[in-house]
XYZ file of C-alpha atoms in Angstrom:
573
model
C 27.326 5.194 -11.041
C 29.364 7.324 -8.560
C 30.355 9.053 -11.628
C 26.953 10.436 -12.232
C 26.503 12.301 -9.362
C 29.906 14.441 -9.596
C 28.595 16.905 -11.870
C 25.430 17.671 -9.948
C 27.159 19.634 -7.503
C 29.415 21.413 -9.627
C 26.509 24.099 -10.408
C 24.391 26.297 -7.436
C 21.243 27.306 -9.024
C 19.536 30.402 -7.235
C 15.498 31.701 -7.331
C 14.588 34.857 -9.305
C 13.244 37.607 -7.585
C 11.234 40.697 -8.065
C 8.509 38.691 -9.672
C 5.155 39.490 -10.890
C 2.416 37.042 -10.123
C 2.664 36.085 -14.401
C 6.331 35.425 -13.462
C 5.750 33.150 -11.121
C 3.646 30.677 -13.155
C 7.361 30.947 -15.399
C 9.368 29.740 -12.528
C 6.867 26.890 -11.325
C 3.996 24.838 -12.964
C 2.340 24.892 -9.621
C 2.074 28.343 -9.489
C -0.972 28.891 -11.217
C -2.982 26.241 -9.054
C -1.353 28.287 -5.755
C -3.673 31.674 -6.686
C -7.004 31.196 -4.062
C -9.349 32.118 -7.495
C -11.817 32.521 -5.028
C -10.687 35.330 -3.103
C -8.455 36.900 -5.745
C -12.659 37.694 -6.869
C -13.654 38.734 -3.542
C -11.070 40.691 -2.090
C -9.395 43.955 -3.122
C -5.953 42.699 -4.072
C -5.215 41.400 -7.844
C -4.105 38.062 -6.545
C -4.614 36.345 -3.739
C -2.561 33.045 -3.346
C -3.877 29.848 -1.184
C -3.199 29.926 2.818
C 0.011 28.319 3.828
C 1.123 28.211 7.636
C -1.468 29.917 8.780
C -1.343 33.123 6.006
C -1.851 34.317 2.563
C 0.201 36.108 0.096
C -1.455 38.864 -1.361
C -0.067 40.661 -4.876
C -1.378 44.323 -5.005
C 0.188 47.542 -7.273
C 3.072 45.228 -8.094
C 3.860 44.319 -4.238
C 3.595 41.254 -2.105
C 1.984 41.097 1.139
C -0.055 39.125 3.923
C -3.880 38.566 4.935
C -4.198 36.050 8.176
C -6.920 33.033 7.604
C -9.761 35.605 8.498
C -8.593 37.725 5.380
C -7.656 40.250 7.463
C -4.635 42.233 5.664
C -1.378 41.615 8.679
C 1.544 42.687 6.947
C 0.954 45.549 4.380
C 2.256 44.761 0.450
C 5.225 46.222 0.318
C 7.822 43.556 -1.097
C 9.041 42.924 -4.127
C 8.734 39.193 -3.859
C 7.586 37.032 -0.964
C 7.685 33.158 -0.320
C 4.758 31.900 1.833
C 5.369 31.153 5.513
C 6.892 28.371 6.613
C 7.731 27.311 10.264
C 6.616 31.063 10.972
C 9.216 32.513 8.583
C 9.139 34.083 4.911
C 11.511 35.105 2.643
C 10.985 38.893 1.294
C 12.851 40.616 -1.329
C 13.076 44.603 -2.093
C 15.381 45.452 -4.881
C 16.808 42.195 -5.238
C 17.912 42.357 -1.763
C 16.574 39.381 0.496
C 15.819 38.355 4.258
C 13.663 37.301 6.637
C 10.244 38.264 8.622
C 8.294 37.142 10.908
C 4.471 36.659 10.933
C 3.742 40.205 12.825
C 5.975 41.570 9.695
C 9.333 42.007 11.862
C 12.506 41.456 9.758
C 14.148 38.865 11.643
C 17.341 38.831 9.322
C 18.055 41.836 7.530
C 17.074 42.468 3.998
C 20.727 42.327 2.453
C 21.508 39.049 0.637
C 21.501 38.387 -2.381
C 19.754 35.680 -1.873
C 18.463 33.702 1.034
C 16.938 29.926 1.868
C 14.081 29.204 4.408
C 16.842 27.901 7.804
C 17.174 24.618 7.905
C 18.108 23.436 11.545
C 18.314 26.589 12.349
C 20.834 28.213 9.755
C 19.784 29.570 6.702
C 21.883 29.764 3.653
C 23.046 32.727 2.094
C 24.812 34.373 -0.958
C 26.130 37.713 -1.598
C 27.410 39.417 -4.844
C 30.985 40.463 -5.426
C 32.674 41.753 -8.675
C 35.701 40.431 -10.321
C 38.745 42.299 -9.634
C 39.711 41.606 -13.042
C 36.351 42.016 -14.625
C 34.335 45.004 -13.934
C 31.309 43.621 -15.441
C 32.117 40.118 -14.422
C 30.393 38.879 -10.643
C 29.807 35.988 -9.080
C 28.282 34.662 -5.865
C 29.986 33.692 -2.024
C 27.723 31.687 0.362
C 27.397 31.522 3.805
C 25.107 31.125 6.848
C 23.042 32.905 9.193
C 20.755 32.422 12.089
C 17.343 33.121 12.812
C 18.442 36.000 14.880
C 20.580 37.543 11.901
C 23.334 36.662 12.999
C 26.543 35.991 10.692
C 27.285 32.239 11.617
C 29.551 31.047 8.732
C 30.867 34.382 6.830
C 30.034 34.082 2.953
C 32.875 33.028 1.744
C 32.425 30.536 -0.083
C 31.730 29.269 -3.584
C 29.452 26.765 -2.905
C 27.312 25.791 0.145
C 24.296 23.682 1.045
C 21.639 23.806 3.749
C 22.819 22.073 6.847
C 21.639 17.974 7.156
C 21.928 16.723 10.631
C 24.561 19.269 11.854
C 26.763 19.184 8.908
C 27.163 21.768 5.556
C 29.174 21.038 2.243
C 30.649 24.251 0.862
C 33.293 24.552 -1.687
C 35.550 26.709 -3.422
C 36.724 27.296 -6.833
C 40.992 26.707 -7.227
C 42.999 25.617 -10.349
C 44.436 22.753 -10.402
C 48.364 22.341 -11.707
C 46.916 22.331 -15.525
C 45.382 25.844 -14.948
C 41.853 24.320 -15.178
C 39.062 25.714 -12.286
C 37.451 22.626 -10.495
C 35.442 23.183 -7.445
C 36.980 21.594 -4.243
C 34.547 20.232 -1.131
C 34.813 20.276 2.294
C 32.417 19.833 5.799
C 31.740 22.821 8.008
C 29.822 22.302 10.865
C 27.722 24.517 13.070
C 29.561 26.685 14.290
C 31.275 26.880 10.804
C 34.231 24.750 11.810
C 35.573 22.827 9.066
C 35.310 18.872 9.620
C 37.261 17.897 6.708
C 39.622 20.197 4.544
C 38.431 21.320 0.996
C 39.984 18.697 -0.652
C 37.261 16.784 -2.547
C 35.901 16.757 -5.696
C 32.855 15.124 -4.264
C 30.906 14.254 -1.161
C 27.809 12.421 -1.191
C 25.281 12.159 1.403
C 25.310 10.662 4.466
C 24.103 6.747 4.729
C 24.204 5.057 8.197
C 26.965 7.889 9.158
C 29.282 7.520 6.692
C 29.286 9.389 2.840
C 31.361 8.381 0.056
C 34.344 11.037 -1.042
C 36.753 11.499 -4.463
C 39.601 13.471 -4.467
C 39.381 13.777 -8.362
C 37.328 14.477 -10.851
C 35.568 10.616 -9.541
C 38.012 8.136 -10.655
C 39.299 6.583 -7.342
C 36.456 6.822 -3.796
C 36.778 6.265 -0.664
C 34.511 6.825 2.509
C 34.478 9.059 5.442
C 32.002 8.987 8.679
C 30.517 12.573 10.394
C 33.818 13.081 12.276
C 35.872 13.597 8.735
C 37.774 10.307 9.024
C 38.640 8.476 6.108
C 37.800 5.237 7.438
C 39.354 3.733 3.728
C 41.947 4.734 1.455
C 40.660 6.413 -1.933
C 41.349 3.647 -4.196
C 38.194 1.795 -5.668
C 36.822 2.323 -8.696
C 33.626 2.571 -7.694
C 31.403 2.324 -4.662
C 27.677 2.822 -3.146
C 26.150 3.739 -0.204
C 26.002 2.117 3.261
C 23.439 0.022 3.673
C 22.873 -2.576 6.657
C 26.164 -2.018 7.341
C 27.984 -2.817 4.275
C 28.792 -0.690 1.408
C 29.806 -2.475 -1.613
C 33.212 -1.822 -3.591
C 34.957 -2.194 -7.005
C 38.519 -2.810 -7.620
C 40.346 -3.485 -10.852
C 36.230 -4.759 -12.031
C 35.177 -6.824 -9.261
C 32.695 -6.086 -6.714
C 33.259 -6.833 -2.713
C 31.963 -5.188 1.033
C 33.324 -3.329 3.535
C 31.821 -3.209 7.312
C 31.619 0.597 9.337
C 35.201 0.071 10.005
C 36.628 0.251 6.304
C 37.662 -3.796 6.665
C 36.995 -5.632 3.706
C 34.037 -7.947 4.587
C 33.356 -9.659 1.331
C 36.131 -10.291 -1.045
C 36.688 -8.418 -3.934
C 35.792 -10.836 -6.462
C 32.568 -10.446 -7.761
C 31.845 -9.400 -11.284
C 28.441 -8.200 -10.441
C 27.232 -7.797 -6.415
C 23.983 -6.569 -5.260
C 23.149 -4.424 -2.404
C 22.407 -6.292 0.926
C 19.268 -6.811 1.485
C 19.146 -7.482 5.243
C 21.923 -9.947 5.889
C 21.919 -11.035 2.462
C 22.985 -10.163 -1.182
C 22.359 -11.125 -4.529
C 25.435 -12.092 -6.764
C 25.367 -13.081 -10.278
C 27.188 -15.632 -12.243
C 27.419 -17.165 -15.763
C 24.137 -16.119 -16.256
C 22.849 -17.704 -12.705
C 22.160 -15.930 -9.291
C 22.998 -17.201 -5.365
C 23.328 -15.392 -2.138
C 26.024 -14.007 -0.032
C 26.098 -13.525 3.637
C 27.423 -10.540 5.185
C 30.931 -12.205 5.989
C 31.172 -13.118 2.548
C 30.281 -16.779 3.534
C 28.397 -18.496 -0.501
C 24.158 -18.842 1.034
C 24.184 -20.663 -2.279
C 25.760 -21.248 -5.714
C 24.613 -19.124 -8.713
C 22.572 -21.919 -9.781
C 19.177 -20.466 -9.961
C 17.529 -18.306 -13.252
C 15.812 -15.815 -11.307
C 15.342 -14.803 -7.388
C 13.415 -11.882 -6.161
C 14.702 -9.599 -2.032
C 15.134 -11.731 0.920
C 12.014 -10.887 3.221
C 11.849 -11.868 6.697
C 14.224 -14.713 6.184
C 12.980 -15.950 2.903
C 13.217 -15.419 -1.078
C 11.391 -16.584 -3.755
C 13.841 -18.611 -6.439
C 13.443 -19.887 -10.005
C 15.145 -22.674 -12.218
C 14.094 -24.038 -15.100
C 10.560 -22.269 -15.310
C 9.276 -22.982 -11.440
C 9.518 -21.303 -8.440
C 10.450 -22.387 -4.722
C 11.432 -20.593 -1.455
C 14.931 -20.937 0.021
C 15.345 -19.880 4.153
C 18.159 -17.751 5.406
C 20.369 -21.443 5.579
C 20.068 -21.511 1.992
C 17.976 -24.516 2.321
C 15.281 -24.863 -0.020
C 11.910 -25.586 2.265
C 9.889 -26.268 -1.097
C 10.516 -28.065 -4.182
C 11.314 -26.281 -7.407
C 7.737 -26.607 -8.575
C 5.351 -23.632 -8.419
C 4.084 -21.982 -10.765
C 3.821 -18.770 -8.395
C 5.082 -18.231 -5.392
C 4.426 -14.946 -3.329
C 6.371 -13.278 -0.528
C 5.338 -14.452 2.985
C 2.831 -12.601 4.748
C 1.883 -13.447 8.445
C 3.899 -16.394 8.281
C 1.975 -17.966 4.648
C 2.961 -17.651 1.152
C 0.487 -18.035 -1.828
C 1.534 -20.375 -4.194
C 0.336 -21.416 -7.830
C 0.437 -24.535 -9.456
C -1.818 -25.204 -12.881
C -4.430 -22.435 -12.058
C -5.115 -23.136 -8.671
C -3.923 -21.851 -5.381
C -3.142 -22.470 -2.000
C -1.060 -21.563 0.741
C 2.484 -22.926 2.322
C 3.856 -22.149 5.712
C 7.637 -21.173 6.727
C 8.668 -24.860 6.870
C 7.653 -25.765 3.674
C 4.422 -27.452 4.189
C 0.905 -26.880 2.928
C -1.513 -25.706 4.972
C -4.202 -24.263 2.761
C -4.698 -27.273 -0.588
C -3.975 -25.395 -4.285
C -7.881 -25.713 -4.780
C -8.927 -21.627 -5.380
C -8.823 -20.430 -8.925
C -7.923 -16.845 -7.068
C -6.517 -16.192 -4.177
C -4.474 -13.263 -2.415
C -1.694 -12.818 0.195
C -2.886 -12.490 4.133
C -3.921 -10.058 5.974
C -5.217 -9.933 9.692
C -5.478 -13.402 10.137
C -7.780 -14.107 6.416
C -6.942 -14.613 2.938
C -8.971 -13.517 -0.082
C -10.525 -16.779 -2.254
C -12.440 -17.526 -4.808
C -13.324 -21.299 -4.790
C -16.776 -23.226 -6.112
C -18.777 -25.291 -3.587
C -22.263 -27.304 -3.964
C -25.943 -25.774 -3.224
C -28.272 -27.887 -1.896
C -29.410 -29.431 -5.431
C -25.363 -30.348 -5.819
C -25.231 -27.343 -8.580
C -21.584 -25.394 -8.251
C -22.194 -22.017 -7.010
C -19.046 -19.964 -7.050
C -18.478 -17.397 -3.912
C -15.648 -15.061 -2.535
C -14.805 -15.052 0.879
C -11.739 -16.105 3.067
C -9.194 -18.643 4.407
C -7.937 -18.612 7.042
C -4.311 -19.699 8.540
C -5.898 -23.121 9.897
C -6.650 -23.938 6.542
C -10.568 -23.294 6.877
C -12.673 -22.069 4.505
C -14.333 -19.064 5.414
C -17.780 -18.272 2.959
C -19.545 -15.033 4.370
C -23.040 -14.460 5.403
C -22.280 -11.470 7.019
C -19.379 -8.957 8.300
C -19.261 -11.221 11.577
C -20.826 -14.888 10.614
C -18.827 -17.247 8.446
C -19.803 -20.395 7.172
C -16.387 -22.800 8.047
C -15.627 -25.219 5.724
C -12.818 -27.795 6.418
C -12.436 -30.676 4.435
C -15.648 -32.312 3.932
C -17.701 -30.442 6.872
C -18.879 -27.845 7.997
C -19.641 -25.233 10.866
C -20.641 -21.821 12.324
C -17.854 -19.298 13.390
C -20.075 -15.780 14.573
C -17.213 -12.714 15.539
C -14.247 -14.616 14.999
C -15.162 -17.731 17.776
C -16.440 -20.984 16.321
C -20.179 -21.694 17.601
C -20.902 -25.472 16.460
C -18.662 -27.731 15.694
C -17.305 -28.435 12.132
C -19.262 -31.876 11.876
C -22.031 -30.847 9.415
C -21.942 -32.372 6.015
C -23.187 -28.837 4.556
C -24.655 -25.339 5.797
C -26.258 -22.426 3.974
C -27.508 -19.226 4.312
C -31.424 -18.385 3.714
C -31.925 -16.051 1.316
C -32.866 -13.547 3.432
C -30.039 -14.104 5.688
C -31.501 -14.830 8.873
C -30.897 -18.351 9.600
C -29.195 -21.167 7.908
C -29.847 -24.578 6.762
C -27.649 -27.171 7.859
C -27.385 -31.152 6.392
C -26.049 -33.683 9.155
C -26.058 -37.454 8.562
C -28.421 -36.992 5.412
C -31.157 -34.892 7.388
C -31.779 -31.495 7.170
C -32.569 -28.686 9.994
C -32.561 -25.053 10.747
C -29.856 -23.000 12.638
C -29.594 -19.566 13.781
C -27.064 -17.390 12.781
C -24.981 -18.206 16.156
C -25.639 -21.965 15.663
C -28.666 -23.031 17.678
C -30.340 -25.722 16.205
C -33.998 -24.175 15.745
C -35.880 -27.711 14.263
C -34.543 -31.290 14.790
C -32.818 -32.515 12.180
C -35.506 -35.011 10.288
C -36.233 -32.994 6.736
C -35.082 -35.277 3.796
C -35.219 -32.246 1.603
C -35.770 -28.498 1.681
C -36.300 -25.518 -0.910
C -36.519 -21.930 -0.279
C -39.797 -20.612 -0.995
C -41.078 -16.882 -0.561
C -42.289 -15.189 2.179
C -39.450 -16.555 4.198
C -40.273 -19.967 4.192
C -39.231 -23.302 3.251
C -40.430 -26.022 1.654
C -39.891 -29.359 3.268
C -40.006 -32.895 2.992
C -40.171 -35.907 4.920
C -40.723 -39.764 4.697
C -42.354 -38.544 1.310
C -44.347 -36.013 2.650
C -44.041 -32.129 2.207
C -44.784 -29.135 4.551
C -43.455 -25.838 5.348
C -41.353 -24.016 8.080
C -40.346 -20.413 8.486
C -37.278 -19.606 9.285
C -37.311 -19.385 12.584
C -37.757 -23.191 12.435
C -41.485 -22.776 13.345
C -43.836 -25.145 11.326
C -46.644 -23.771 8.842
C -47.955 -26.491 7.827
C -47.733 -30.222 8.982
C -46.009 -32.559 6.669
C -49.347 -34.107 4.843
C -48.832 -32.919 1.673
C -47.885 -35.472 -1.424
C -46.872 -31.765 -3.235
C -46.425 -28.000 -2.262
C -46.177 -25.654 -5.751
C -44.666 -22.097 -5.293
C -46.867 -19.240 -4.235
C -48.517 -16.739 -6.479
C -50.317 -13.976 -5.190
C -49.999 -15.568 -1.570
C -51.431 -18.742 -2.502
C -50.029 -22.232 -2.760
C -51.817 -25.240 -4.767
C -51.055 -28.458 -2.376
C -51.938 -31.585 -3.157
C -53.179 -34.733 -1.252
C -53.034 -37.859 -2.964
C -54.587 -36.979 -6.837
C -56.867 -33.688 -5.468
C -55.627 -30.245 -5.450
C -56.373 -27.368 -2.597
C -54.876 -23.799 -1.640
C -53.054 -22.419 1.311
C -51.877 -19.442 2.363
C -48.681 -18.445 3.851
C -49.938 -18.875 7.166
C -50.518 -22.485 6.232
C -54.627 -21.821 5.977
C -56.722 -24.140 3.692
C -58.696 -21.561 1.616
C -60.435 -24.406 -0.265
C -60.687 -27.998 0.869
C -58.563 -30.559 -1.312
C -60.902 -31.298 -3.415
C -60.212 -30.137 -6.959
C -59.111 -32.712 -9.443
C -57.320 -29.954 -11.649
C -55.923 -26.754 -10.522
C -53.551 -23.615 -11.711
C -51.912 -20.577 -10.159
C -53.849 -17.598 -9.698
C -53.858 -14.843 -11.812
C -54.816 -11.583 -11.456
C -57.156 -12.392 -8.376
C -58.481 -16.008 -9.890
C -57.506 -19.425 -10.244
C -59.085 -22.149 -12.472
C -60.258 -25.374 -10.950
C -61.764 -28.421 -12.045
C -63.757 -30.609 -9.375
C -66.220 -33.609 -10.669
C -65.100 -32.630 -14.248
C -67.050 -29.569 -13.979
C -64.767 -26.610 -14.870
C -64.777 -22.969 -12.184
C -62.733 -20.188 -11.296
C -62.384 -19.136 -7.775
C -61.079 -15.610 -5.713
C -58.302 -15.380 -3.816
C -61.043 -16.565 -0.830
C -61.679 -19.861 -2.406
C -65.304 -18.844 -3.530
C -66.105 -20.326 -6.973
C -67.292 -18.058 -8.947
């Protein structure tokens, strides 16, 4: 792998200047979405590119310039090329010459490089062009450094350099080797442009908890070496990778190992494949079969298991022989070898899957939350997503979403701050996160409407409000939603109504209520029919051996077997 990355530093690619806004697009694909199409419309200037750190670049007569965010022209166009402003600095280029301004248009490093970078830390890399002694019409390029004053920091002398990263600058230069053959060799300046290590190596990576790996050839043998320059190993593995919670892994003669900050070997070398850590842990591999490592080197497990996914807060997810279980950071497994799915632990609970159905288990093993939702997601804030199936009042299967939550309960929404709590077999009312009644109701449901809820207890029904208050006793044998916010109930074989505020419409005298049409309900006392209104008013007395719904303002009757029709006011007609 290490090998990869030695030929991406062996060329220094540079920008092209004196460009033309139809250059630009050449250079980048995001060129052409940079031009403010806008303003390039409105304003005198043939292109006017989108605001960036507080300005514009303008493009007029083949010159780049600046308008401020009130389109107010600042610094006249005049360059050949211009970058857009960036930390109050932009490059500028006249005659393929390049430097620096600031945002009143003061050149703040002289336009003289050949090239120039926006500073990073306060340096900004530079090239300038020299000929070949030996070649007239041969050049090349020497890099160096200055600062935001102008000042020459780090002379350009050399072959190679990139932008400072946390105080520190790789540069090379170009020597021949003992076969005659040119190879670029790297060093660390810092700076002040003091070299930290000689130019010695043919690579240097970057920097990973303080420490970067280093070849001296052309990336056959690596080594390491912290900010200081130290070599804190010998160059002799084969291969290596970066630092990472304090280990960086090694290969020697084709196994894999660790070392610790220190250069000690930490894990053995003996490894034929060897995973990053992960935390304190990594992943070896086997015959075919993964286990776990600790960072001493001490075996978590045995490469026994088909498949294991990152330790995550002191867990990870392991397969064998088609099922999944969790292991801790022991090595221990907390759960059988039996899932179907098992998720990462969030907030201390991990969705698993067995046959279709899901449920929850906690960090010792157990389950909290029973594998009876045919959906379910991972927690978050206290609540799980489910989908899960529970009985309406007529015992039909009405399937909802809503939540569970770490206690196990089932949460079923009425609104963003009442829940419906189901656990086990009951029931209760939980309004802005705090339980109002007590889960000891053998079923609760919202009104259509929302505001209120029936509840069931001991095989009678009642009313609640939506923070629990019992609103009616609890003596309804039955109840049905009927319009007009109210319900239909029964008792001891009789049938009234109640709103839902618990209130009663109509006494419970009736042998049958039917559903209103056009505000009127046929009732029934014994074998005679009447009509009420939602207000629970007799419009007609019960008197009519036959009776249908209105329609369209009338209602056939039948009283005495003589046939009628009456109005909505109970007038035969």
């Amino acid at each position: 792998m290490a090998l990869l990355w030695f030929g991406a530093l062996l060329g220094c690619s540079t920008k092209t200047t004196n460009q033309s806004p139809v250059d630009s697009t050449k250079t980048s694909g995001k060129a052409a979405l940079q031009v403010d199409q806008e303003m390039t419309q409105k304003l005198k200037y043939e292109v006017v590119y989108k605001h960036q750190g507080g300005f514009a670049r303008v493009f007029f007569k083949g010159k780049y310039g600046f308008i401020d965010q009130q389109n107010k022209e600042v610094i006249k166009p005049s360059y050949d090329w211009a970058s857009d402003f960036e930390g109050g600095l932009a490059i500028v280029n006249i005659n393929n010459q390049e430097g620096l301004i600031d945002t009143q248009g003061k050149i703040v490093v002289p336009i003289e490089f050949r090239s120039i970078d926006m500073p990073s830390e306060g340096l900004a890399r530079i090239s300038v062009e020299v000929k070949d002694n030996k070649d007239s019409l041969a050049k090349h390029y020497l890099w160096g450094f200055v600062d935001t004053k102008g000042e020459i920091v780090v002379s350009a002398t050399y072959d190679y350099a990139e932008s400072f990263k946390q105080g520190l600058a790789k540069v090379a230069q170009t020597r021949k080797d003992e076969q005659g053959y040119t190879q670029k060799v790297f060093g660390l300046i810092d700076r002040e442009g003091q070299a930290v290590t000689s130019l010695k190596y043919g690579f240097i990576g970057d920097f990973h908890e303080g420490f970067t790996l280093v070849s001296l050839d052309n990336g056959q043998y690596w080594g390491f070496i912290d900010r200081q320059g130290k070599e804190i190993t010998p160059i002799q593995y084969d291969e290596v990778r970066d630092f990472k919670n304090n280990r960086a892994l090694v290969k020697k003669d084709g196994y894999w190992g660790a070392i610790d900050s220190t250069g000690r070997i930490r894990v053995n070398l003996k490894y034929p494949t060897l995973e990053d850590f992960e935390g304190r842990f990594a992943r070896y591999f086997v015959y075919n079969k993964y286990g776990f490592i600790d960072q001493q080197g001490n075996t978590l497990t045995p490469a026994k298991y088909d498949q294991t996914l990152d330790f995550l807060q002191g867990f990870v997810q392991v397969k064998k022989d088609g099922k999944w279980g969790v292991i801790n950071q022991f090595g221990k497994e907390i759960t059988a070898l039996k899932y179907d799915t098992v998720l990462a632990f969030s907030e201390q609970r991990a969705l698993v899957g067995q046959n279709g159905w899901y449920g929850f288990i906690n960090t010792q093993g157990k389950v909290v939350v029973p594998l009876v939702y045919p959906e379910a997601s991972s927690f978050d804030k206290g609540k799980a997503k489910v989908t899960f199936f529970v009985p309406n009042a007529q015992g039909k299967q009405i399937q909802h979403k809503g939540f569970v939550n770490k206690q196990g309960q089932l949460l079923i929404p009425v609104n963003e701050q009442l829940y419906i709590v189901k656990q086990g077999p009951k029931y209760g009312v939980m309004y802005k996160d705090t339980l109002r009644t007590a889960i000891a109701y053998d079923f609760i449901e919202a009104l259509p409407n929302k505001t209120a809820l029936a509840a069931i207890k001991n095989k009678k029904t009642g009313i609640l409000s939506l923070t629990g208050k019992p609103l009616t006793a609890f003596k309804y044998d039955h109840y049905q939603p009927l319009s007009h916010n109210l319900l239909l109930v029964t008792a001891n074989n009789k049938w009234g109504i109640i709103n839902h505020q618990g209130k009663e419409v109509t006494s419970l005298k009736y042998d049958q209520i039917m559903p209103f049409t056009q505000k009127r309900a046929r009732v029934k006392i014994d074998s005679l029919w009447g009509y009420i209104t939602p207000k629970g008013k007799e419009i007609t007395p019960i008197q009519y051996g036959y009776a249908e719904d209105f329609f369209d303002g009338k209602a056939s009757v039948s009283r005495n077997k003589k046939a009628s029709v009456i109005d909505l006011a109970g007038k035969e007609q």
